Short mmCIF file of C-alpha atoms and ligand atoms in Angstrom, two decimals:
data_model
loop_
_atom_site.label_atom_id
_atom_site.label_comp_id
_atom_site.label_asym_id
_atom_site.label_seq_id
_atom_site.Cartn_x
_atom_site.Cartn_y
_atom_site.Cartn_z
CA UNK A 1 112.01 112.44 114.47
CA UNK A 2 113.80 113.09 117.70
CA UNK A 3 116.33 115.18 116.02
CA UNK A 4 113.72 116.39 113.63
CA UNK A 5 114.97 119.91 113.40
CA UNK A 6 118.10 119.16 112.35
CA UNK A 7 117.20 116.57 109.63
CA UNK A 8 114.20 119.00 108.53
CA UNK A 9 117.00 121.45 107.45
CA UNK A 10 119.27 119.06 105.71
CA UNK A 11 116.19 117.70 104.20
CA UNK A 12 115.19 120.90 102.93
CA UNK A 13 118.55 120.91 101.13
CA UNK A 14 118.57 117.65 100.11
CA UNK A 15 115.15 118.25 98.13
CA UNK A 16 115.96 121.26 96.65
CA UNK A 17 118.00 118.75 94.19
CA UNK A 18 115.08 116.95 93.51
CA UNK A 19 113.09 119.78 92.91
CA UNK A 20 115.67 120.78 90.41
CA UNK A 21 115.87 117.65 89.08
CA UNK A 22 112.10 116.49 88.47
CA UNK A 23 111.81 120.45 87.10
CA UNK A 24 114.50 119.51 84.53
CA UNK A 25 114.10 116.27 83.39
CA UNK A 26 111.37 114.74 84.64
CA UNK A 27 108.19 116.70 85.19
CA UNK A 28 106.10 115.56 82.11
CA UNK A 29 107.02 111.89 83.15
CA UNK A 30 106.02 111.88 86.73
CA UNK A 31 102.76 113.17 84.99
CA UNK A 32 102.11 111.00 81.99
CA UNK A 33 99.87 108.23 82.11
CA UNK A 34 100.90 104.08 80.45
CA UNK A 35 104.71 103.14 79.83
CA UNK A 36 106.13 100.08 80.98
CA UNK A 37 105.07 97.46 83.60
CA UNK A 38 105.12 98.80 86.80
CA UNK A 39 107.84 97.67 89.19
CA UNK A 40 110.44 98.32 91.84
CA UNK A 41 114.17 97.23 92.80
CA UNK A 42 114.16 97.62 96.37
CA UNK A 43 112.76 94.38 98.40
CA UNK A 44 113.27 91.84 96.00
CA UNK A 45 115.23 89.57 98.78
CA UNK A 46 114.47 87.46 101.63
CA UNK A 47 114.84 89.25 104.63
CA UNK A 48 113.25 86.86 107.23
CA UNK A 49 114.92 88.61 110.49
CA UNK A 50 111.62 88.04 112.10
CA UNK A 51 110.87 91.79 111.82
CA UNK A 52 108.10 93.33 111.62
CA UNK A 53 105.29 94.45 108.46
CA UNK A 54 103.90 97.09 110.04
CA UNK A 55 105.03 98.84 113.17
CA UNK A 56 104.98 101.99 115.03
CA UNK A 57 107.52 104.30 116.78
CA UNK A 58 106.63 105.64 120.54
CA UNK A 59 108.37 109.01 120.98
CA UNK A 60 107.69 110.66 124.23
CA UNK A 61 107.83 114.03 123.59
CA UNK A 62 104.03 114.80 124.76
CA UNK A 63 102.77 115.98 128.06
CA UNK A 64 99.85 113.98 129.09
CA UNK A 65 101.20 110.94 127.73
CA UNK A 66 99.72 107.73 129.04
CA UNK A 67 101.87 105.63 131.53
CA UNK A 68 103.84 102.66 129.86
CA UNK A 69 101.86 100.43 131.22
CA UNK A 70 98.73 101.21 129.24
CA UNK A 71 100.59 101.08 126.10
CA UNK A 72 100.28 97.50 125.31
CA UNK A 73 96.50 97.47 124.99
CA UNK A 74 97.00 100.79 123.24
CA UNK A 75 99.05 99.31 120.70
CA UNK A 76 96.62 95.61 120.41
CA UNK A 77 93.72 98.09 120.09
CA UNK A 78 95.41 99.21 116.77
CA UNK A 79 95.94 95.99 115.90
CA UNK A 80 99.77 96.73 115.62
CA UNK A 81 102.19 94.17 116.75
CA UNK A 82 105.68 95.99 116.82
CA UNK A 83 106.69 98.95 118.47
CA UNK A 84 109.96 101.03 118.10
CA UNK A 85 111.25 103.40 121.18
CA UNK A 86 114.27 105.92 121.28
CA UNK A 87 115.19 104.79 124.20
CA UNK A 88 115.49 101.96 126.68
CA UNK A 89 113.75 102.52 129.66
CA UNK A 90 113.27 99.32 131.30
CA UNK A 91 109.45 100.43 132.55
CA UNK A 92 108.34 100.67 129.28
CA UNK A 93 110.60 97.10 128.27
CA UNK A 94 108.94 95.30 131.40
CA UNK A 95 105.26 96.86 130.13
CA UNK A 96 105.81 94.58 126.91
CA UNK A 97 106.53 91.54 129.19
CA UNK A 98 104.03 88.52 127.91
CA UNK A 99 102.45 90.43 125.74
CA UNK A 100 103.16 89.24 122.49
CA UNK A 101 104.27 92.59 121.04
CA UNK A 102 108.59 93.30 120.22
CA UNK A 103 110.00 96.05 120.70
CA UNK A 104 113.03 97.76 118.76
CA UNK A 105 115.35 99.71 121.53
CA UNK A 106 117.52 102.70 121.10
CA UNK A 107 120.61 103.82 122.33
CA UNK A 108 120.96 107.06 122.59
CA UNK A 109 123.57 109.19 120.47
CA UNK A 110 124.98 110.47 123.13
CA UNK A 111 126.16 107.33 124.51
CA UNK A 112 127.76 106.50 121.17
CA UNK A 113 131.36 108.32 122.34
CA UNK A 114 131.58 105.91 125.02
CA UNK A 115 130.42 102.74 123.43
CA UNK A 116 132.83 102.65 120.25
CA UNK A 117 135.93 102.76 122.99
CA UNK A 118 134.45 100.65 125.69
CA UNK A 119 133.14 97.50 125.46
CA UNK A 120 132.55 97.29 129.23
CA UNK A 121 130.14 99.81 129.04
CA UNK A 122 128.39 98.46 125.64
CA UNK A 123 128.34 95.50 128.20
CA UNK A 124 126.97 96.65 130.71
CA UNK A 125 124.35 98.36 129.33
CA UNK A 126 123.00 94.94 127.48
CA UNK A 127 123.52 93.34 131.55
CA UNK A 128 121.60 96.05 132.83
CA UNK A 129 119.16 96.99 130.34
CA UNK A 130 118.39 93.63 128.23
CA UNK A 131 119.42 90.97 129.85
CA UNK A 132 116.85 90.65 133.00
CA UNK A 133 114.16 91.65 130.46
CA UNK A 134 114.41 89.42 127.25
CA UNK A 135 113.11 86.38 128.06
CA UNK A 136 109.44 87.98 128.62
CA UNK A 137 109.71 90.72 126.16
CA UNK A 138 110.45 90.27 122.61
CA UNK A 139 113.41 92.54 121.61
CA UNK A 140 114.20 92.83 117.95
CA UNK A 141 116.76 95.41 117.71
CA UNK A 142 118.53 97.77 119.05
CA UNK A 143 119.46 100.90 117.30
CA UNK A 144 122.55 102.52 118.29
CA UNK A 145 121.61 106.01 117.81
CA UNK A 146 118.97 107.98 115.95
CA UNK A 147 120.08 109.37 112.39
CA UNK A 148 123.76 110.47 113.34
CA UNK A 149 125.66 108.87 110.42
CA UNK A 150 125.93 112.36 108.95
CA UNK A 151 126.86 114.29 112.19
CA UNK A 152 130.85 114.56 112.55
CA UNK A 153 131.17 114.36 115.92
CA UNK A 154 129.28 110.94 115.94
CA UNK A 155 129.98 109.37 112.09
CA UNK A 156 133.48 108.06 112.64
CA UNK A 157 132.47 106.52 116.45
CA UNK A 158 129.12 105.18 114.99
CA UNK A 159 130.63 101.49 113.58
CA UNK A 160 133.16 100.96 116.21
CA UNK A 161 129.94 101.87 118.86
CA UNK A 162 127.66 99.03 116.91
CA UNK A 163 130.49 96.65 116.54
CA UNK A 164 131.12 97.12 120.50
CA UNK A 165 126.97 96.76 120.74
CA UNK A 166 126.99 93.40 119.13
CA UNK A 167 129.88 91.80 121.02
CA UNK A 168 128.46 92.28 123.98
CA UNK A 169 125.07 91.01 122.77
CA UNK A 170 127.12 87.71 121.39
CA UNK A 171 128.72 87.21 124.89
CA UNK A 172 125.28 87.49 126.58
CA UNK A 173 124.46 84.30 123.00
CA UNK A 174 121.72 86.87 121.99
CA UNK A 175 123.18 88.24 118.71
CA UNK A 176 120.63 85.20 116.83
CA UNK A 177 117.55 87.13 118.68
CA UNK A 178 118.64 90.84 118.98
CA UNK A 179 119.88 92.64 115.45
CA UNK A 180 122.10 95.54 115.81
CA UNK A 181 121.34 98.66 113.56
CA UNK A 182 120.96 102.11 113.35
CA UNK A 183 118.45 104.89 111.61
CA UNK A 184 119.74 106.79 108.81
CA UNK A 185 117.66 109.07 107.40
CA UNK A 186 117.26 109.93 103.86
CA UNK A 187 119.80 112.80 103.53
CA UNK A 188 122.63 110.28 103.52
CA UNK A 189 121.40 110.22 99.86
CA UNK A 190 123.25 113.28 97.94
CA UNK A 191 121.08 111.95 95.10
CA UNK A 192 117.83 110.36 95.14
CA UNK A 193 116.43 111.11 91.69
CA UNK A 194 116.09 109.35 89.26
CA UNK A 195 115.89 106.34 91.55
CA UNK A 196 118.45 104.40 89.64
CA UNK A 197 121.40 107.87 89.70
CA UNK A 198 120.69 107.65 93.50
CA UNK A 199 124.19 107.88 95.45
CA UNK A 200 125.09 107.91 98.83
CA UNK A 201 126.92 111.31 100.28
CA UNK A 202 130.62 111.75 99.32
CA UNK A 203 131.24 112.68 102.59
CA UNK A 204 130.47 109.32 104.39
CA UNK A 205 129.78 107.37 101.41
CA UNK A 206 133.50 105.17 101.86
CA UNK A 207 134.69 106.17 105.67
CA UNK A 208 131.29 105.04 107.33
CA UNK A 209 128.44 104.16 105.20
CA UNK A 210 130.68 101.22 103.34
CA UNK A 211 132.02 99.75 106.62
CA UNK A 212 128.55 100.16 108.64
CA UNK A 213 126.92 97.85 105.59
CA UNK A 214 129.34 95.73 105.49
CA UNK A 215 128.84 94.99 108.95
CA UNK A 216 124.97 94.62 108.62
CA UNK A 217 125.78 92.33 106.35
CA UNK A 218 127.82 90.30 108.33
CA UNK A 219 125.53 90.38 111.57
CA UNK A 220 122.31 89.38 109.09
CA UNK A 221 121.15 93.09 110.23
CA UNK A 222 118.66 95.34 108.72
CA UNK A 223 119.62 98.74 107.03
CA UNK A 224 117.18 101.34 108.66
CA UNK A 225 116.18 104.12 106.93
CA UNK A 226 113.34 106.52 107.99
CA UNK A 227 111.28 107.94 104.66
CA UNK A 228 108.93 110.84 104.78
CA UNK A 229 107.10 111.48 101.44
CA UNK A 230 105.71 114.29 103.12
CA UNK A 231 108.64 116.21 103.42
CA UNK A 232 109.35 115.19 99.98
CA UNK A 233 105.84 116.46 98.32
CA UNK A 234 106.45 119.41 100.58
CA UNK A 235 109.57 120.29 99.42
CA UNK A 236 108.98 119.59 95.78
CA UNK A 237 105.86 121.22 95.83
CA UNK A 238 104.59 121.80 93.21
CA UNK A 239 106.07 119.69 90.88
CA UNK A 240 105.33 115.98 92.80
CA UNK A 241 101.17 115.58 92.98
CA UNK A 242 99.57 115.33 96.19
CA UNK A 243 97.68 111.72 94.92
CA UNK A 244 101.45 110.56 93.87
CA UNK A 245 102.97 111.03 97.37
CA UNK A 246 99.59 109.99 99.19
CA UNK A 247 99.76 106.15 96.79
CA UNK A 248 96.90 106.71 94.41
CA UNK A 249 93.69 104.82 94.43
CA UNK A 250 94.40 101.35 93.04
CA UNK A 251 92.37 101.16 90.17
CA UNK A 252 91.87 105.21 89.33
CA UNK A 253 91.97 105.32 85.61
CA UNK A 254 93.85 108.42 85.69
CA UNK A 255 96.42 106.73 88.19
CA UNK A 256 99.67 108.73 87.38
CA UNK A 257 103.14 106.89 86.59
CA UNK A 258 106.84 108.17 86.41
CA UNK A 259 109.30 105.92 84.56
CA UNK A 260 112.47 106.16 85.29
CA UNK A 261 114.22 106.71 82.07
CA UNK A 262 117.34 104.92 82.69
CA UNK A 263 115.98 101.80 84.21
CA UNK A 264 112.92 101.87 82.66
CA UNK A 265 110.71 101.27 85.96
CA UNK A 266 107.67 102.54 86.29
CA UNK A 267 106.61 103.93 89.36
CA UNK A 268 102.68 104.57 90.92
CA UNK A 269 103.66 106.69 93.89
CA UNK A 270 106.56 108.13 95.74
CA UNK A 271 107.45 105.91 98.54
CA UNK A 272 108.63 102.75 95.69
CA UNK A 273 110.48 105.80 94.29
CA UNK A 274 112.54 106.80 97.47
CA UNK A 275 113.37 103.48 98.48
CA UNK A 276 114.49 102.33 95.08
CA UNK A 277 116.73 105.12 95.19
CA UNK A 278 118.29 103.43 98.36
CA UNK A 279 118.36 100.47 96.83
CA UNK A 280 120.45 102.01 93.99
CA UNK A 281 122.72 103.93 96.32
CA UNK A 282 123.71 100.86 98.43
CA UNK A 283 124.32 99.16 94.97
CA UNK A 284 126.06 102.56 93.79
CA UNK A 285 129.08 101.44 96.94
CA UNK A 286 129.70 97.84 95.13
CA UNK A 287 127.79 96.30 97.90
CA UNK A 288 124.94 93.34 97.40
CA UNK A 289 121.45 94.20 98.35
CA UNK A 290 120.80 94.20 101.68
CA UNK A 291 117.44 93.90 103.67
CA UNK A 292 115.90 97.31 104.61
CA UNK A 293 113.41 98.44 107.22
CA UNK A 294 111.55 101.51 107.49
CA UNK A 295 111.98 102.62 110.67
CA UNK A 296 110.07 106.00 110.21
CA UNK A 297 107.35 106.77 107.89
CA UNK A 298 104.17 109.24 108.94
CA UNK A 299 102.36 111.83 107.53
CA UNK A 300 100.96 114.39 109.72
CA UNK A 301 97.95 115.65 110.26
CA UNK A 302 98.35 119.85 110.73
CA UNK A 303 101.16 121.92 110.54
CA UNK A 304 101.74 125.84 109.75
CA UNK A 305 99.96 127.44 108.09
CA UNK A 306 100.66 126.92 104.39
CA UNK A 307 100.62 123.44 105.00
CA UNK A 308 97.44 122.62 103.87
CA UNK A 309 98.37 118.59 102.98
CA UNK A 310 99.52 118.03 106.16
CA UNK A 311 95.55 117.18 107.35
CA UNK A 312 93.56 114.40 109.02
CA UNK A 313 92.77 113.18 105.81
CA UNK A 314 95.50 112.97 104.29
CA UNK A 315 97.27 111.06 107.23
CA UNK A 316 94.66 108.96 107.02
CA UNK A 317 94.62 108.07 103.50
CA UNK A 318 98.17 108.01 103.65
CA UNK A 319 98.83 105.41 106.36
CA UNK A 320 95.87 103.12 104.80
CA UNK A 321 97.36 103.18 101.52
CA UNK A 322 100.55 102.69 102.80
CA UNK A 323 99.73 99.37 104.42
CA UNK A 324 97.24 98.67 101.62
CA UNK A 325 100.12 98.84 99.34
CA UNK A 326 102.54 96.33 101.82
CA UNK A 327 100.34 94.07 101.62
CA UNK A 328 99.68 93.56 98.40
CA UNK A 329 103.49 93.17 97.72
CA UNK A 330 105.06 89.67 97.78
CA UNK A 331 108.51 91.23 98.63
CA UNK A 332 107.56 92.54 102.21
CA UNK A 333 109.24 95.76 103.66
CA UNK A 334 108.92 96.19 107.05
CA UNK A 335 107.94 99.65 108.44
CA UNK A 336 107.39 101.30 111.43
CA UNK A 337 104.81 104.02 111.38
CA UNK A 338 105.50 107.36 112.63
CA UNK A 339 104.17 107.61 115.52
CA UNK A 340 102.09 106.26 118.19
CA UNK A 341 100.92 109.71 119.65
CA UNK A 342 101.16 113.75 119.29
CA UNK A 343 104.27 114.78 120.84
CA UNK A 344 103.68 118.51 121.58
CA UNK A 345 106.69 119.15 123.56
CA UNK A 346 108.67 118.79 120.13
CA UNK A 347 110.42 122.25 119.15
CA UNK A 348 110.74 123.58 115.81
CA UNK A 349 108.08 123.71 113.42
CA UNK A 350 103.87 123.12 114.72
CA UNK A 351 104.14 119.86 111.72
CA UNK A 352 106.61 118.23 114.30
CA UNK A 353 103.83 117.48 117.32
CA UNK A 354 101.17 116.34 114.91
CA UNK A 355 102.15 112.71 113.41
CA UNK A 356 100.85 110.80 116.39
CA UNK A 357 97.48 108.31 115.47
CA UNK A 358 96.17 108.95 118.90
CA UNK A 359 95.62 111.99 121.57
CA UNK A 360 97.72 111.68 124.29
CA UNK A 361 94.86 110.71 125.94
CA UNK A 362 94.61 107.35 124.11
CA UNK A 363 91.52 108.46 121.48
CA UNK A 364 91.91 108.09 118.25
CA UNK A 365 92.50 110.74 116.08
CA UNK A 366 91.06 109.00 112.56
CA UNK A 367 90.77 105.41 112.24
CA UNK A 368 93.00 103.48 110.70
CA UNK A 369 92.22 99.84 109.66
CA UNK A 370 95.77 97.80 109.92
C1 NAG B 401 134.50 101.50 130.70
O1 NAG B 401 133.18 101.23 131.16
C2 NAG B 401 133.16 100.61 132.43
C3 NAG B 401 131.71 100.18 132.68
O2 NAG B 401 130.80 101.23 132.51
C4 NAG B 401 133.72 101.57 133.47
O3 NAG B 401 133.70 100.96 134.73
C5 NAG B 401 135.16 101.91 133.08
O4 NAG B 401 135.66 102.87 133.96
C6 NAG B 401 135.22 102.45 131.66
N1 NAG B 401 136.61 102.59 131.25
C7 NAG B 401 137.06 103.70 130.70
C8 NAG B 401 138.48 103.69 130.30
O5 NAG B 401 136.37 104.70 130.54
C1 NAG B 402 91.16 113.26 123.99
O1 NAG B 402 91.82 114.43 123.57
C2 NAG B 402 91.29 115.02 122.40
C3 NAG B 402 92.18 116.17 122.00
O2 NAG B 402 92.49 116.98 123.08
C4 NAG B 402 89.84 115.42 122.60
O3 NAG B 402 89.30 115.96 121.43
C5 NAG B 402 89.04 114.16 123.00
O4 NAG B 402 87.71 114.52 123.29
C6 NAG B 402 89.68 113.49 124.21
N1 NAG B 402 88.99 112.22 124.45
C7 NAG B 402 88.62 111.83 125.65
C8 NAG B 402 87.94 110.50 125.73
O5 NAG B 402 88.81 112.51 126.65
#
């Protein structure tokens, strides 16, 4: 969500195709009810990389924003365990200290240059900004940028910057503790739909996307991808219902499937369906599965006008459901919610400042039961 304006228009573009799509083939089957067992692809391996279930970003883009030292009891008080950051500001890493709570650090993009041609400076930022803090905070992983594998003047530096990132974590011996990833989000998909025809983009598909896996595969690292059904109900309006995207109530007798008519999955809301499709595309490259995190996933609670399902109660009954619906599986995703507070410094469109679960002032905005 940091670069939210840019990903909001290559989103837009992106689900235009599935608009298209479910419109062509698909509509009646997203709406008809029975068909096959219900099921999914994605998560059917061990990850085990002691990540997290649920989890929640902290962007900073708010005025009013509560120091980082009141965040811990912030985060306990939601009963949330894991936090993400786009940065690594060593106040809010020391805050953490004993606490019990990890934290997943980012590097910014624009340090990416730098870091795929110098490993001095890929170590010295692990010197400076892990090593005096890791043995009191937990530290997960460390993101090397935030959704820049499609950007050209970042995509071809982006493995040679994590490669450089994880050397100098192994010559500090903390490559077993620290994973080294980066956020993708969900327009590295050129096709998403049906989940099983998802593939990756042409564009990076072989010169970065194939080498960056093959790396997390290597390293025992998490993919991370950040998914926003939102955008995709949004964008797909109105051919996606607003009870598909928002996970339907469990045992509704008029819960909706779509079955995918190629692999014959059926599907009870939109989030199995988007991260199936990531399952497919990774499989699409030739590559085994390979453990995935959500590192985004929100849905907000006001935007412009027009946007009437971006509401409190539909965030609410979104984020419930969605860790409702983690729990109940035995193949656990990780995800990290989006987001901690309202960020209303955020440019671009009034649905960007309103994902946050609390005011800036540290009240919640509707409860949430994690
Ligand atoms: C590489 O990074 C180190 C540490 O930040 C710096 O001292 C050095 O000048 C850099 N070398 C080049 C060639 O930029
Ligand atoms: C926190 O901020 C919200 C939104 O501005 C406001 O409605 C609420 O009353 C505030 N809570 C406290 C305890 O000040």
């Amino acid at each position: 969500m940091m670069m939210m304006t840019m990903k909001m228009t290559t989103q837009y573009t992106f689900w235009i195709l599935l608009i298209f799509s479910i419109l062509i083939a698909s509509c009646s089957t997203i709406l008809a009810l029975g068909g096959p067992g219900i099921g999914t692809n994605y998560g059917k391996y061990g990850s085990n990389l002691g990540v997290p279930e649920i989890g929640i970003n902290y962007g900073r883009y708010g005025s009013n924003l509560p120091p980082p030292e009141a965040l811990p009891s912030l985060v306990s008080s939601l009963s949330i365990k894991h936090v993400k950051t786009f940065d690594m500001d060593p106040r809010v890493t020391k805050s953490f200290a004993n606490t019990g709570i990890s934290l997943s650090l980012c590097i910014p993009n624009d340090k990416i240059p730098i870091l795929a041609s110098n490993l001095s400076e890929a170590e010295s930022i692990i010197r400076n900004l892990i090593l005096p803090y890791h043995k009191n905070t937990i530290i997960t992983s460390i993101s090397v940028g935030n959704e820049v594998s499609l950007l050209p003047q970042f995509s071809g530096k982006l493995v040679p910057a994590m490669v450089n990132v994880h050397r100098a974590i192994k010559r500090y011996r903390l490559h077993k503790k620290i994973k080294v990833s980066t956020t993708h989000s969900l327009a590295i998909l050129s096709r998403r739909f049906p989940p099983s025809t998802a593939v990756l983009h042409k564009s990076i598909a072989e010169s970065v996307l194939k080498p960056l896996l093959r790396f997390l595969q290597r390293t025992n690292s998490p993919l991370m991808v950040n998914v926003y059904p939102y955008l995709a109900y949004k964008q797909s309006y109105p051919s996606i219902p607003l009870d598909f995207a928002l996970f339907q109530p469990e045992n509704s007798p008029k819960r909706r499937r779509y079955t995918d008519p190629y692999s014959g999955i059926a599907y009870t809301n939109l989030f199995d369906i988007m991260l199936d499709s990531v399952d497919s595309a990774v499989k699409s490259l030739g590559l085994p599965k390979i453990p995935v995190v959500v590192s985004e996933i929100g849905w907000p609670t006001s935007g412009d006008p027009g946007e009437a399902a971006a509401s409190l109660e539909n965030a609410r009954v979104f984020n419930q459901r969605l860790v409702e619906h983690l729990r109940r599986r035995w193949n656990k995703v990780p995800v990290y919610i989006f987001a901690l507070f309202d960020e209303d410094q955020k440019t671009g469109a009034a649905v960007e400042k309103h994902w946050g679960l609390l005011f800036g002032n540290g009240s919640r905005k509707y409860d949430l039961n994690i």
